N, CA, C and O atoms as a Tinker XYZ file with bonds, in Angstrom:
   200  protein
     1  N    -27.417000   16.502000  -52.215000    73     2
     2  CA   -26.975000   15.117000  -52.276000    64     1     3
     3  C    -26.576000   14.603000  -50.890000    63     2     4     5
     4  O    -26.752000   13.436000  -50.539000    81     3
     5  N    -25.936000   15.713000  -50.001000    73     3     6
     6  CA   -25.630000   14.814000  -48.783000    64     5     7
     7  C    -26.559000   14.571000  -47.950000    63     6     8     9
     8  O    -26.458000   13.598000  -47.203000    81     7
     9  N    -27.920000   15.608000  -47.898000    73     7    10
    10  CA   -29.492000   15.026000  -47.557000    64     9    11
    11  C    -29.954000   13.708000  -47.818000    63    10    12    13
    12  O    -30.754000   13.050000  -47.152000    81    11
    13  N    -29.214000   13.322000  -49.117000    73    11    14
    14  CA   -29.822000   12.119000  -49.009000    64    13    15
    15  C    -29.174000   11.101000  -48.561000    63    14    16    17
    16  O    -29.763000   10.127000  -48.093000    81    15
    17  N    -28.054000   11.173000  -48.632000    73    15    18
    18  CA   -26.559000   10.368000  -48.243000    64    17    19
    19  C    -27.159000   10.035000  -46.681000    63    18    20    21
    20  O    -27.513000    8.925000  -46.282000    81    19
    21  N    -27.170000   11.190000  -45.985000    73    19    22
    22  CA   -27.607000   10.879000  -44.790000    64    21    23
    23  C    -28.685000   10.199000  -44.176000    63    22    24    25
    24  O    -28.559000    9.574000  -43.123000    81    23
    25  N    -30.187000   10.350000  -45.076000    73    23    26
    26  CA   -31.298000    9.902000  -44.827000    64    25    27
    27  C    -31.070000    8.485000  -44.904000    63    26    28    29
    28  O    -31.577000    7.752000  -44.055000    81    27
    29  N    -29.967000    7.766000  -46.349000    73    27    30
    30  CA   -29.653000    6.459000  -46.558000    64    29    31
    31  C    -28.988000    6.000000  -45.483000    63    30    32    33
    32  O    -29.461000    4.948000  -45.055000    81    31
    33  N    -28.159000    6.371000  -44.959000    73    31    34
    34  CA   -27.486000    6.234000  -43.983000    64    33    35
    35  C    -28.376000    6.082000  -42.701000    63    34    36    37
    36  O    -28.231000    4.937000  -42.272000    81    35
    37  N    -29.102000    6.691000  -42.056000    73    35    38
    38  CA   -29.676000    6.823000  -40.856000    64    37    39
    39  C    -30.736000    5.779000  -40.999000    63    38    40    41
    40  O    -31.023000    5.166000  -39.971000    81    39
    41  N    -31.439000    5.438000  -42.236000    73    39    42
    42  CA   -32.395000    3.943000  -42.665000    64    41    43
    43  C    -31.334000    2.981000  -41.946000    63    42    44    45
    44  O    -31.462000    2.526000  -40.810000    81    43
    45  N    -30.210000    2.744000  -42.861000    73    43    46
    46  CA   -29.087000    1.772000  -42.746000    64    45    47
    47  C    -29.078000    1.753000  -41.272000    63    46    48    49
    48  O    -29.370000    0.729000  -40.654000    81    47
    49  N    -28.813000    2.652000  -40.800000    73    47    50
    50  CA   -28.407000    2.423000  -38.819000    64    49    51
    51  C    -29.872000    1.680000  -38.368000    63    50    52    53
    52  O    -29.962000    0.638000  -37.718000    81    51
    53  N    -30.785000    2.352000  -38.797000    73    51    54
    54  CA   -32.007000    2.185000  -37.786000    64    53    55
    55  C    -32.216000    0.455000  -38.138000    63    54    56    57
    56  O    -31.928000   -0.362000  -37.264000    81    55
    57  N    -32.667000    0.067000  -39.304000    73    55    58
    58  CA   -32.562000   -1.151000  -40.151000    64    57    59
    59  C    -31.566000   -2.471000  -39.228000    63    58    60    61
    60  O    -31.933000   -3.577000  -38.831000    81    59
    61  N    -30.214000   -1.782000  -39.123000    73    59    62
    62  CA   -29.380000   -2.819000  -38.364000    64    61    63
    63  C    -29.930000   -2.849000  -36.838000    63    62    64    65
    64  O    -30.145000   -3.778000  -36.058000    81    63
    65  N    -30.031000   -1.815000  -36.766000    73    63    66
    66  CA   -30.582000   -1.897000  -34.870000    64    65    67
    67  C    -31.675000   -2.402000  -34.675000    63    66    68    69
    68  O    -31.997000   -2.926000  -33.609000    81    67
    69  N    -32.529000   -2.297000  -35.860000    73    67    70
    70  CA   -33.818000   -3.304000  -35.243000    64    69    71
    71  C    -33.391000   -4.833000  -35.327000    63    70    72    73
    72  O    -33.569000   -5.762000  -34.539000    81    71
    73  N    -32.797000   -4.763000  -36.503000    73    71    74
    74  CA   -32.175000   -6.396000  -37.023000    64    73    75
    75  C    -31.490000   -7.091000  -35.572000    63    74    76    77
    76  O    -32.010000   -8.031000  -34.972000    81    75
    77  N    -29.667000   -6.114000  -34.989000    73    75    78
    78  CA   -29.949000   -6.408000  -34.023000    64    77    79
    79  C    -30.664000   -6.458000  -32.682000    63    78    80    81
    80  O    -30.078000   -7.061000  -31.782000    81    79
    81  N    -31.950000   -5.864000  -32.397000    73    79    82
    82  CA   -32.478000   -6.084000  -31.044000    64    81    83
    83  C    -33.770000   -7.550000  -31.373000    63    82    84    85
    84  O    -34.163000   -8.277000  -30.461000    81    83
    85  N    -34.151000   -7.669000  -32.602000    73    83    86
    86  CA   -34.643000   -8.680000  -32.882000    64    85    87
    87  C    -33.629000  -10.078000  -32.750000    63    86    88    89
    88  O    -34.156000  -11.009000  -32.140000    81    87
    89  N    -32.432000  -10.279000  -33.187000    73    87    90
    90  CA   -32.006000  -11.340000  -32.815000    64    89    91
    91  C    -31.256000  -11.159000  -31.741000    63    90    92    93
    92  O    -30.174000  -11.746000  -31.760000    81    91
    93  N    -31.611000  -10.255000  -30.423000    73    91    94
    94  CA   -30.843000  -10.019000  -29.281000    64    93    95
    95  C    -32.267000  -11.030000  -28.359000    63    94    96    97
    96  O    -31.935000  -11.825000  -27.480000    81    95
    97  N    -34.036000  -10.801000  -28.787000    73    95    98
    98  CA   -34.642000  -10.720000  -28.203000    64    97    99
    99  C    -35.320000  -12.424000  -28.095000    63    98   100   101
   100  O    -36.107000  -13.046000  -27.383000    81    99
   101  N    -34.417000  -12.669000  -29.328000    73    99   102
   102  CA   -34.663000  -14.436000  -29.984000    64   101   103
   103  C    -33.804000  -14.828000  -29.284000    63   102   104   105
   104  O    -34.244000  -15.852000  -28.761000    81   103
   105  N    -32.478000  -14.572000  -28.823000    73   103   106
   106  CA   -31.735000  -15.459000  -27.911000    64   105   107
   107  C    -32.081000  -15.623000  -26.309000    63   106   108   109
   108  O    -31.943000  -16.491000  -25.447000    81   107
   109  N    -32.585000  -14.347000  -26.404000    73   107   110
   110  CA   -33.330000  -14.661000  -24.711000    64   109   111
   111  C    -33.794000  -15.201000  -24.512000    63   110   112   113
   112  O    -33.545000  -15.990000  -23.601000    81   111
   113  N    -34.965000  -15.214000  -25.284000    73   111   114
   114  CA   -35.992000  -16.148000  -25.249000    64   113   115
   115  C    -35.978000  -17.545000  -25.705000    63   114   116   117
   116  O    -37.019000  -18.200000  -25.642000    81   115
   117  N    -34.797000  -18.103000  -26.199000    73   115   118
   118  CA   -34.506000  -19.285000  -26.693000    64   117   119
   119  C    -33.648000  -19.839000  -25.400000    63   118   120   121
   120  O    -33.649000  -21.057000  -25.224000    81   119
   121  N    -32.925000  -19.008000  -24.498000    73   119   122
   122  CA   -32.075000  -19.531000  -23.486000    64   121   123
   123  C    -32.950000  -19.995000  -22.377000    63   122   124   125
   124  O    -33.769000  -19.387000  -21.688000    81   123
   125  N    -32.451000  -21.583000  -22.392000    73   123   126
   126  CA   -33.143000  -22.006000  -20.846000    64   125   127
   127  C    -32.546000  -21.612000  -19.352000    63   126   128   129
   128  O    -31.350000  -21.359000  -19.207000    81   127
   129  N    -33.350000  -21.588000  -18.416000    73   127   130
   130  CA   -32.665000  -21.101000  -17.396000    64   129   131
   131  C    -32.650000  -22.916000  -16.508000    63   130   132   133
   132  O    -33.104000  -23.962000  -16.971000    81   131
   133  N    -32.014000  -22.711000  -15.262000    73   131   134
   134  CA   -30.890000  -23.909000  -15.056000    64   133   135
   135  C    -32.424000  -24.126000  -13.743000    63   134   136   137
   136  O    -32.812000  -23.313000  -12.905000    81   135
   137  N    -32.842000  -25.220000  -13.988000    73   135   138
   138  CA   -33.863000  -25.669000  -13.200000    64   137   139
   139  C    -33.687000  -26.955000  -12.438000    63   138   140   141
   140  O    -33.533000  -27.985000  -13.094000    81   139
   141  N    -33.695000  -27.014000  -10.943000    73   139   142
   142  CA   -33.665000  -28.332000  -10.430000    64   141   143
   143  C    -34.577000  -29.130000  -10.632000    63   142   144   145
   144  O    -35.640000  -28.605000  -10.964000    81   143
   145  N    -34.561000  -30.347000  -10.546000    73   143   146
   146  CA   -35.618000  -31.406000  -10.825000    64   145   147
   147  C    -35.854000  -31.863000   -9.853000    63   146   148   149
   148  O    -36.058000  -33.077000   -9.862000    81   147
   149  N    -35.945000  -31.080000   -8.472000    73   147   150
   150  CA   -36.474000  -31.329000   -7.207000    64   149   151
   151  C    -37.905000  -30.811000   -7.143000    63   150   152   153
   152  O    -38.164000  -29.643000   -7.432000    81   151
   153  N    -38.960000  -31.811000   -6.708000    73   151   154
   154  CA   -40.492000  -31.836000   -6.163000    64   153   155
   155  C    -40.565000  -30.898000   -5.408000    63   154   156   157
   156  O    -39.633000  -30.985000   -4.609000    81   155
   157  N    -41.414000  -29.694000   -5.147000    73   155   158
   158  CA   -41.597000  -28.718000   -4.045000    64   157   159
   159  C    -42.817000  -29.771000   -2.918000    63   158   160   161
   160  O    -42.814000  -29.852000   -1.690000    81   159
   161  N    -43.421000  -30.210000   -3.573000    73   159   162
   162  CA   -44.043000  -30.872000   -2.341000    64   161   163
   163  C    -43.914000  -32.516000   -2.835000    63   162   164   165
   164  O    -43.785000  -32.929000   -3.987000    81   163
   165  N    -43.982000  -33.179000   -1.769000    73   163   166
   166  CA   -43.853000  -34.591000   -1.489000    64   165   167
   167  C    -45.381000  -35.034000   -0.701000    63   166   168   169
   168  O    -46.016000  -34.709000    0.302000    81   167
   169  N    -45.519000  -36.173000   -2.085000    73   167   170
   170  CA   -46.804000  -36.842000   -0.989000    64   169   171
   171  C    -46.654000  -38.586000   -0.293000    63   170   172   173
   172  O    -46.310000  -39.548000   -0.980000    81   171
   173  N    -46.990000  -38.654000    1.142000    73   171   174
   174  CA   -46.448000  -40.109000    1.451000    64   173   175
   175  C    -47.414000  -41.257000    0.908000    63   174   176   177
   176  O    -48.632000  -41.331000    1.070000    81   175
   177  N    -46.672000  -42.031000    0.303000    73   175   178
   178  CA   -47.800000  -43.237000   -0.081000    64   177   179
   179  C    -47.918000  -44.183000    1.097000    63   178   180   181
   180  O    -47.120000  -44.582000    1.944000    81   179
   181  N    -49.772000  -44.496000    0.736000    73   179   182
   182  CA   -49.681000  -45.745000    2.107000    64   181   183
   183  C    -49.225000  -47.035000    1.821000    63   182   184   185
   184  O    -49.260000  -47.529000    0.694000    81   183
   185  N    -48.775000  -47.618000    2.878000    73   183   186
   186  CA   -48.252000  -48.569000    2.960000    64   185   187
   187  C    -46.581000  -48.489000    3.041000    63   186   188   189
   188  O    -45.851000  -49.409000    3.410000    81   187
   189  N    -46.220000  -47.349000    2.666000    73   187   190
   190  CA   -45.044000  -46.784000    2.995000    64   189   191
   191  C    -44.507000  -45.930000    4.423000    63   190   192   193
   192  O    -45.246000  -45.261000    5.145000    81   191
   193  N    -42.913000  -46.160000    4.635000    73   191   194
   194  CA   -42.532000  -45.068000    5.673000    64   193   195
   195  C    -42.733000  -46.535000    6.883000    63   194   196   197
   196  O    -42.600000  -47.737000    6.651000    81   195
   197  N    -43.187000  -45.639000    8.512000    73   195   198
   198  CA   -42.832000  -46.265000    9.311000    64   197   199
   199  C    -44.190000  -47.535000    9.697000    63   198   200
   200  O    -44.019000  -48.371000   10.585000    81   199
């Protein structure tokens, strides 16, 4: 009986640990990262500037 106690048990652990690394792997990927809204390149229009 405690063969099985344990086998239930060690499902139960494994079961939660996937449960949590699945919603560990959904928050990552749901988190935005902090992005400037600055242009890396700039183009001059004509008729503009000096």
């Amino acid at each position: 009986m405690s063969r099985l106690l344990a086998a239930a048990l060690t499902v139960a652990l494994a079961a939660a640990l996937a449960v949590g690394a699945a919603a560990g792997v959904v928050a990552l990927l749901e988190a935005t990262p902090d992005q400037p809204n600055t242009p890396m390149i700039t183009y001059e229009q004509a008729g503009q500037g000096s």
